[in-house]
CSV table of C-alpha atoms and ligand atoms in Angstrom, one decimal:
chain,number,residue,atom,x,y,z
A,248,MET,CA,46.7,-67.8,-63.6
A,249,LYS,CA,48.0,-70.2,-66.2
A,250,SER,CA,51.0,-68.8,-68.0
A,251,MET,CA,53.9,-69.8,-70.3
A,252,VAL,CA,57.0,-68.4,-68.6
A,253,LEU,CA,60.5,-68.2,-70.1
A,254,THR,CA,62.2,-69.4,-66.9
A,255,GLU,CA,65.7,-69.6,-68.5
A,256,TYR,CA,66.9,-69.1,-72.0
A,257,ARG,CA,65.5,-71.8,-74.3
A,258,ARG,CA,63.2,-73.1,-71.5
A,259,LEU,CA,59.5,-72.3,-71.5
A,260,GLU,CA,57.3,-73.7,-68.7
A,261,ILE,CA,53.6,-73.7,-68.3
A,262,LYS,CA,53.1,-72.6,-64.7
A,263,ASP,CA,50.9,-70.8,-62.4
A,264,MET,CA,51.7,-67.1,-62.0
A,265,PRO,CA,50.0,-64.4,-59.8
A,266,MET,CA,47.1,-62.6,-61.4
A,267,PRO,CA,48.5,-59.2,-62.7
A,268,GLU,CA,47.1,-56.3,-60.7
A,269,VAL,CA,45.0,-53.6,-62.2
A,270,GLY,CA,46.2,-50.1,-61.4
A,271,PRO,CA,44.7,-46.7,-62.3
A,272,GLY,CA,44.3,-46.4,-66.0
A,273,ASP,CA,44.9,-50.1,-66.5
A,274,VAL,CA,42.9,-52.7,-68.4
A,275,ARG,CA,43.0,-56.4,-67.6
A,276,VAL,CA,42.4,-58.5,-70.6
A,277,ARG,CA,41.4,-62.2,-70.6
A,278,VAL,CA,43.6,-63.4,-73.4
A,279,ASP,CA,41.9,-65.5,-76.1
A,280,SER,CA,44.7,-65.5,-78.7
A,281,CYS,CA,48.3,-64.5,-78.8
A,282,GLY,CA,50.7,-64.9,-81.7
A,283,ILE,CA,54.3,-65.9,-81.5
A,284,CYS,CA,56.4,-63.1,-83.0
A,285,GLY,CA,59.8,-63.5,-84.7
A,286,SER,CA,61.1,-61.2,-82.0
A,287,ASP,CA,59.9,-63.7,-79.3
A,288,VAL,CA,61.7,-66.5,-81.1
A,289,HIS,CA,64.9,-64.4,-81.3
A,290,GLY,CA,64.5,-63.4,-77.6
A,291,TYR,CA,64.0,-67.0,-76.6
A,292,ASP,CA,67.7,-67.9,-76.7
A,293,GLY,CA,68.9,-64.7,-75.2
A,294,SER,CA,70.6,-63.4,-78.4
A,295,SER,CA,68.5,-60.3,-78.5
A,296,GLY,CA,69.0,-59.4,-74.8
A,297,ARG,CA,65.4,-58.3,-74.7
A,298,ARG,CA,63.7,-61.3,-73.0
A,299,ILE,CA,65.7,-61.6,-69.7
A,300,PRO,CA,64.0,-64.4,-67.7
A,301,PRO,CA,61.8,-64.9,-66.0
A,302,ILE,CA,59.4,-63.3,-68.4
A,303,ILE,CA,55.9,-64.0,-69.9
A,304,MET,CA,56.4,-63.1,-73.5
A,305,GLY,CA,53.7,-62.3,-76.1
A,306,HIS,CA,52.6,-59.0,-77.5
A,307,GLU,CA,50.3,-59.9,-80.4
A,308,ALA,CA,47.1,-60.6,-78.6
A,309,ALA,CA,43.4,-60.2,-78.5
A,310,GLY,CA,40.8,-61.0,-75.9
A,311,VAL,CA,38.0,-59.7,-73.7
A,312,VAL,CA,38.2,-57.0,-71.1
A,313,GLU,CA,37.9,-58.7,-67.7
A,314,SER,CA,38.2,-55.6,-65.4
A,315,VAL,CA,39.4,-52.0,-65.6
A,316,GLY,CA,41.2,-49.8,-63.1
A,317,PRO,CA,40.1,-46.3,-61.8
A,318,GLY,CA,39.9,-43.7,-64.5
A,319,VAL,CA,39.4,-46.1,-67.4
A,320,GLU,CA,36.5,-44.9,-69.6
A,321,SER,CA,37.3,-46.0,-73.1
A,322,VAL,CA,36.6,-49.7,-72.6
A,323,HIS,CA,34.4,-51.8,-70.3
A,324,PRO,CA,34.4,-55.4,-69.0
A,325,GLY,CA,33.1,-57.7,-71.7
A,326,ASP,CA,34.5,-55.6,-74.6
A,327,ARG,CA,36.4,-57.5,-77.4
A,328,VAL,CA,39.8,-55.8,-77.7
A,329,THR,CA,43.3,-55.9,-78.9
A,330,PHE,CA,46.2,-53.7,-77.9
A,331,ASP,CA,49.3,-52.1,-79.3
A,332,SER,CA,52.5,-54.1,-78.7
A,333,MET,CA,54.3,-50.9,-77.7
A,334,ILE,CA,53.5,-48.7,-74.7
A,335,SER,CA,54.3,-45.1,-75.5
A,336,CYS,CA,54.7,-42.7,-72.6
A,337,GLY,CA,52.3,-40.0,-74.0
A,338,THR,CA,54.4,-37.1,-72.7
A,339,CYS,CA,57.8,-37.0,-74.5
A,340,GLY,CA,58.3,-34.7,-77.5
A,341,PHE,CA,57.8,-37.5,-80.0
A,342,CYS,CA,54.6,-38.8,-78.4
A,343,ARG,CA,53.2,-35.2,-78.3
A,344,ALA,CA,54.0,-34.9,-82.0
A,345,GLY,CA,52.1,-38.1,-82.7
A,346,GLU,CA,55.2,-40.1,-83.5
A,347,ILE,CA,54.5,-42.6,-80.8
A,348,ASN,CA,56.7,-45.4,-82.3
A,349,LEU,CA,59.7,-43.0,-81.7
A,350,CYS,CA,58.8,-42.5,-78.0
A,351,ASP,CA,61.8,-41.8,-75.8
A,352,ASN,CA,60.4,-44.0,-73.0
A,353,ARG,CA,58.8,-46.8,-75.0
A,354,ARG,CA,58.2,-50.2,-73.5
A,355,VAL,CA,57.1,-53.3,-75.3
A,356,VAL,CA,54.6,-55.8,-73.9
A,357,GLY,CA,56.2,-59.1,-73.1
A,358,VAL,CA,59.7,-57.7,-73.1
A,359,SER,CA,62.4,-57.4,-70.4
A,360,PRO,CA,65.6,-55.7,-71.5
A,361,GLY,CA,66.9,-55.2,-68.0
A,362,GLU,CA,65.8,-51.7,-67.0
A,363,TRP,CA,62.2,-52.8,-67.0
A,364,LYS,CA,60.0,-55.8,-67.3
A,365,GLN,CA,56.5,-55.9,-68.9
A,366,HIS,CA,54.8,-59.3,-68.7
A,367,GLY,CA,53.0,-60.2,-71.9
A,368,ALA,CA,50.1,-62.2,-73.1
A,369,PHE,CA,51.2,-65.9,-73.2
A,370,ALA,CA,48.9,-66.2,-70.1
A,371,GLU,CA,45.3,-66.2,-69.2
A,372,TYR,CA,45.4,-62.5,-68.3
A,373,VAL,CA,47.5,-59.5,-69.2
A,374,VAL,CA,47.4,-55.9,-67.9
A,375,VAL,CA,48.0,-53.0,-70.3
A,376,PRO,CA,47.3,-49.2,-70.1
A,377,GLN,CA,44.0,-48.1,-71.6
A,378,HIS,CA,45.6,-45.8,-74.2
A,379,ILE,CA,47.0,-48.8,-76.1
A,380,VAL,CA,43.7,-50.8,-76.1
A,381,PHE,CA,41.4,-50.9,-79.2
A,382,HIS,CA,38.0,-52.3,-79.8
A,383,LEU,CA,37.6,-55.1,-82.4
A,384,PRO,CA,35.2,-54.8,-85.3
A,385,ASP,CA,32.3,-57.1,-85.2
A,386,GLY,CA,33.0,-60.4,-87.0
A,387,LEU,CA,36.8,-60.2,-86.7
A,388,SER,CA,37.9,-63.3,-84.8
A,389,PHE,CA,40.3,-63.1,-81.9
A,390,ALA,CA,42.9,-65.2,-83.8
A,391,HIS,CA,42.8,-62.8,-86.8
A,392,ALA,CA,42.8,-59.8,-84.5
A,393,ALA,CA,46.0,-61.1,-82.9
A,394,MET,CA,47.6,-60.5,-86.3
A,395,VAL,CA,47.1,-56.8,-86.1
A,396,GLU,CA,50.7,-56.1,-85.0
A,397,PRO,CA,52.3,-57.5,-88.1
A,398,VAL,CA,49.6,-55.9,-90.2
A,399,SER,CA,50.4,-52.6,-88.6
A,400,VAL,CA,54.1,-53.0,-89.5
A,401,ALA,CA,53.2,-53.3,-93.1
A,402,VAL,CA,50.6,-50.5,-93.0
A,403,HIS,CA,53.0,-48.1,-91.3
A,404,ALA,CA,55.6,-48.9,-94.0
A,405,VAL,CA,53.1,-48.1,-96.7
A,406,SER,CA,52.0,-44.9,-94.8
A,407,ARG,CA,55.6,-43.7,-94.7
A,408,THR,CA,55.9,-44.1,-98.5
A,409,PRO,CA,54.8,-41.4,-100.9
A,410,ILE,CA,52.3,-43.5,-103.0
A,411,ARG,CA,50.1,-42.1,-105.7
A,412,LEU,CA,47.1,-43.8,-107.2
A,413,GLY,CA,48.2,-46.3,-109.8
A,414,ASP,CA,51.9,-46.4,-108.7
A,415,ARG,CA,54.0,-49.4,-109.5
A,416,ALA,CA,55.4,-51.0,-106.4
A,417,VAL,CA,58.0,-53.7,-105.8
A,418,VAL,CA,57.9,-55.7,-102.6
A,419,VAL,CA,61.2,-57.7,-102.0
A,420,GLY,CA,60.7,-60.5,-99.6
A,421,CYS,CA,57.5,-62.4,-99.3
A,422,GLY,CA,57.6,-63.6,-95.7
A,423,MET,CA,54.8,-62.5,-93.3
A,424,ILE,CA,55.6,-58.8,-93.4
A,425,GLY,CA,56.2,-58.8,-97.2
A,426,LEU,CA,52.9,-60.5,-97.9
A,427,LEU,CA,51.1,-58.0,-95.7
A,428,THR,CA,52.9,-55.2,-97.4
A,429,VAL,CA,51.7,-56.5,-100.8
A,430,GLN,CA,48.1,-56.2,-99.5
A,431,ALA,CA,48.6,-52.9,-97.9
A,432,ALA,CA,50.2,-51.4,-101.0
A,433,LYS,CA,47.2,-52.6,-103.1
A,434,ALA,CA,44.8,-51.1,-100.5
A,435,ALA,CA,46.8,-47.8,-100.7
A,436,GLY,CA,46.1,-47.6,-104.4
A,437,CYS,CA,49.2,-49.1,-106.1
A,438,GLY,CA,48.2,-50.1,-109.6
A,439,VAL,CA,50.7,-52.9,-110.0
A,440,VAL,CA,52.5,-54.8,-107.2
A,441,PHE,CA,55.6,-56.9,-108.1
A,442,ALA,CA,56.4,-59.5,-105.4
A,443,VAL,CA,59.9,-60.8,-105.3
A,444,ASP,CA,61.2,-63.8,-103.4
A,445,LEU,CA,63.5,-66.8,-103.9
A,446,ASP,CA,60.8,-69.3,-102.7
A,447,GLU,CA,58.2,-70.3,-105.3
A,448,THR,CA,55.7,-71.3,-102.6
A,449,ARG,CA,55.9,-67.8,-101.1
A,450,LEU,CA,55.5,-66.3,-104.6
A,451,GLU,CA,52.3,-68.4,-105.2
A,452,ARG,CA,51.0,-67.1,-101.9
A,453,ALA,CA,51.8,-63.5,-102.8
A,454,ALA,CA,49.9,-64.0,-106.1
A,455,ARG,CA,46.9,-65.3,-104.2
A,456,LEU,CA,47.0,-62.3,-101.8
A,457,GLY,CA,47.0,-59.8,-104.6
A,458,ALA,CA,50.4,-59.4,-106.1
A,459,ASP,CA,50.0,-58.7,-109.8
A,460,VAL,CA,53.4,-60.0,-110.9
A,461,THR,CA,55.7,-62.4,-109.1
A,462,ILE,CA,59.4,-62.6,-109.9
A,463,ASN,CA,61.8,-65.2,-108.6
A,464,ALA,CA,64.8,-63.4,-107.1
A,465,LYS,CA,67.1,-65.8,-109.0
A,466,GLU,CA,66.1,-64.0,-112.2
A,467,ASP,CA,67.1,-60.5,-113.2
A,468,VAL,CA,64.5,-58.8,-111.1
A,469,SER,CA,65.2,-55.2,-112.0
A,470,ALA,CA,65.3,-56.0,-115.8
A,471,ALA,CA,61.9,-57.6,-115.4
A,472,VAL,CA,60.5,-54.7,-113.5
A,473,VAL,CA,61.9,-52.1,-115.9
A,474,ALA,CA,60.6,-54.1,-118.9
A,475,ALA,CA,57.1,-54.3,-117.3
A,476,THR,CA,57.0,-50.5,-116.6
A,477,ASP,CA,57.8,-49.2,-120.1
A,478,GLY,CA,61.5,-48.9,-119.3
A,479,ARG,CA,60.9,-46.6,-116.3
A,480,GLY,CA,61.2,-48.8,-113.2
A,481,ALA,CA,59.0,-48.9,-110.2
A,482,ASP,CA,57.8,-45.8,-108.4
A,483,VAL,CA,58.2,-47.3,-104.9
A,484,ALA,CA,59.8,-50.3,-103.4
A,485,PHE,CA,59.6,-52.1,-100.1
A,486,GLU,CA,62.4,-54.2,-98.6
A,487,ALA,CA,61.1,-56.8,-96.1
A,488,VAL,CA,64.2,-58.9,-95.6
A,489,GLY,CA,67.0,-56.7,-94.3
A,490,ALA,CA,70.0,-57.9,-96.3
A,491,ALA,CA,72.3,-56.5,-98.9
A,492,ASN,CA,71.1,-58.4,-102.0
A,493,PRO,CA,67.4,-57.7,-101.6
A,494,ILE,CA,68.1,-54.1,-100.8
A,495,ALA,CA,70.2,-53.9,-104.0
A,496,THR,CA,67.4,-55.5,-105.9
A,497,ALA,CA,64.9,-52.9,-104.6
A,498,ILE,CA,67.2,-50.0,-105.5
A,499,GLU,CA,67.9,-51.3,-109.0
A,500,SER,CA,64.2,-51.8,-109.6
A,501,LEU,CA,63.3,-48.2,-108.9
A,502,ARG,CA,62.7,-45.4,-111.4
A,503,LYS,CA,64.7,-42.2,-111.0
A,504,GLY,CA,63.2,-40.2,-108.2
A,505,GLY,CA,61.6,-43.3,-106.7
A,506,ALA,CA,61.3,-44.2,-103.0
A,507,LEU,CA,62.5,-47.2,-101.1
A,508,THR,CA,61.0,-48.1,-97.7
A,509,LEU,CA,63.2,-50.3,-95.6
A,510,ILE,CA,61.3,-52.6,-93.2
A,511,GLY,CA,63.6,-55.6,-92.7
A,512,ASN,CA,66.7,-55.3,-90.5
A,513,VAL,CA,68.1,-58.8,-89.9
A,514,THR,CA,71.6,-57.6,-91.0
A,515,PRO,CA,72.7,-54.6,-88.9
A,516,LYS,CA,75.0,-53.2,-91.6
A,517,VAL,CA,74.8,-53.5,-95.4
A,518,GLU,CA,76.6,-51.9,-98.3
A,519,VAL,CA,74.4,-49.9,-100.6
A,520,ASP,CA,74.9,-48.4,-104.1
A,521,LEU,CA,75.5,-44.8,-103.1
A,522,GLN,CA,76.0,-43.7,-106.7
A,523,ALA,CA,72.6,-45.0,-107.6
A,524,ILE,CA,70.9,-43.4,-104.6
A,525,VAL,CA,72.5,-40.0,-105.2
A,526,THR,CA,72.6,-39.7,-108.9
A,527,ARG,CA,69.1,-41.1,-109.4
A,528,GLU,CA,67.7,-39.0,-106.5
A,529,LEU,CA,66.2,-41.9,-104.6
A,530,THR,CA,64.6,-41.4,-101.2
A,531,LEU,CA,65.1,-44.0,-98.5
A,532,TYR,CA,62.8,-44.3,-95.6
A,533,GLY,CA,63.3,-46.4,-92.5
A,534,SER,CA,60.1,-47.9,-91.0
A,535,CYS,CA,59.8,-49.2,-87.5
A,536,ALA,CA,56.7,-50.8,-85.9
A,537,SER,CA,53.7,-48.5,-86.3
A,538,SER,CA,52.5,-45.2,-85.1
A,539,GLY,CA,48.8,-44.9,-84.4
A,540,GLU,CA,47.7,-47.2,-87.3
A,541,TYR,CA,45.9,-49.8,-85.2
A,542,PRO,CA,42.3,-48.5,-85.8
A,543,LEU,CA,43.0,-48.4,-89.5
A,544,CYS,CA,44.5,-51.9,-89.5
A,545,LEU,CA,41.5,-53.3,-87.6
A,546,ASP,CA,39.2,-51.7,-90.1
A,547,LEU,CA,41.2,-53.2,-93.0
A,548,LEU,CA,41.1,-56.6,-91.3
A,549,GLY,CA,37.4,-56.3,-90.5
A,550,ARG,CA,36.6,-55.5,-94.1
A,551,GLY,CA,38.8,-58.2,-95.5
A,552,ALA,CA,40.9,-55.6,-97.4
A,553,ILE,CA,43.9,-57.3,-95.7
A,554,GLU,CA,43.6,-61.1,-95.3
A,555,VAL,CA,45.6,-63.0,-92.8
A,556,ASP,CA,44.0,-66.5,-92.8
A,557,GLU,CA,46.7,-67.8,-95.2
A,558,LEU,CA,49.4,-66.5,-92.9
A,559,VAL,CA,48.3,-68.5,-89.9
A,560,THR,CA,50.1,-71.9,-89.7
A,561,ALA,CA,48.4,-73.1,-86.6
A,562,VAL,CA,46.1,-72.1,-83.7
A,563,ALA,CA,47.1,-74.2,-80.7
A,564,PRO,CA,46.5,-74.3,-77.0
A,565,LEU,CA,49.0,-72.5,-74.8
A,566,GLU,CA,50.2,-75.8,-73.4
A,567,ASP,CA,51.6,-76.6,-76.9
A,568,GLY,CA,53.6,-73.3,-76.9
A,569,PRO,CA,57.0,-74.8,-75.8
A,570,VAL,CA,56.9,-77.3,-78.7
A,571,TRP,CA,55.9,-74.6,-81.2
A,572,PHE,CA,58.7,-72.3,-80.0
A,573,ASP,CA,61.2,-75.2,-80.6
A,574,ARG,CA,59.9,-75.8,-84.1
A,575,LEU,CA,60.0,-72.0,-84.9
A,576,TYR,CA,63.5,-71.8,-83.4
A,577,ALA,CA,64.6,-74.7,-85.5
A,578,ARG,CA,63.4,-72.7,-88.6
A,579,GLU,CA,61.2,-75.6,-89.7
A,580,PRO,CA,60.3,-74.7,-93.4
A,581,GLY,CA,56.9,-73.4,-94.2
A,582,LEU,CA,56.0,-72.1,-90.8
A,583,MET,CA,54.4,-68.7,-90.6
A,584,LYS,CA,52.3,-67.4,-87.7
A,585,VAL,CA,51.5,-69.7,-84.8
A,586,ILE,CA,48.8,-68.4,-82.5
A,587,LEU,CA,48.5,-69.8,-78.9
A,588,GLN,CA,45.2,-69.8,-77.0
A,589,PRO,CA,45.3,-69.8,-73.2
B,832,ZN,ZN1,55.5,-58.9,-82.9
B,833,ZN,ZN1,56.8,-40.9,-75.4
């Protein structure tokens, strides 16, 4: 089968690979669309240590079931499906408690950290276990369905956060995940969503996607939020960057007793205002990947409650993948999601 293989760091080759075998409980999907994730771009040069070559990357995919192994009953050949990027074991304590993203034995599709290797979906076919496969709603395109993983990251962050109807929410960082979080927060019943970023183009996009107020991070964000909330501050905040300044902005924008959900993690360690967190009784949540929210996300996508069309920069043939990886790696401005089609 045609595949795009990371043969060595910073080298992607389109080459023929053996068709992946279908074992008991497995589903072989003929891939229609597979998005390039930021984690793939990080893994590409070896810096993350999680894409040890040779590996077929790609975990944000949708396609058609081609065949199923013994014991698979939930899907059938011909079904339109997507799958979770994470393969939970189903038997550890966390899985049995329903916290599948915290699974002790989790694997990620298209990842090879050394102890294991799980080929991904930058290929004509990919094999995944049936328990991570989900049907697509009618009318949801494969390219949009391939966005379900980033959508699930935003939806999980919102699910983690104690939101009440009409709450005022601040979203700091309007990249892909921030823009999806704006939409998920609105869908969850937030009354006013403030979107914060340094980039005016991103703020305009946030406004188009449902943010009620946009604030450039160069301004005094917390003062603007406090002024717009009768001197109280926001009830909840989301940080979708992962750096000291945006985290400080989120903390300063919260009311007493408010909650901050941390999604971004580009900086491994940051200083935070301990006094503000303690004396104002703020609650901080970490949010990682998603935990069983795929059906909900597919429903939100199918109904248009979350829109992803604006977030897709390009849909290109798999053969163009190496060029797109280079452009993403070079941080070409304005690029968001690139979807490859084998
Ligand atoms: Zn991803
Ligand atoms: Zn587990």
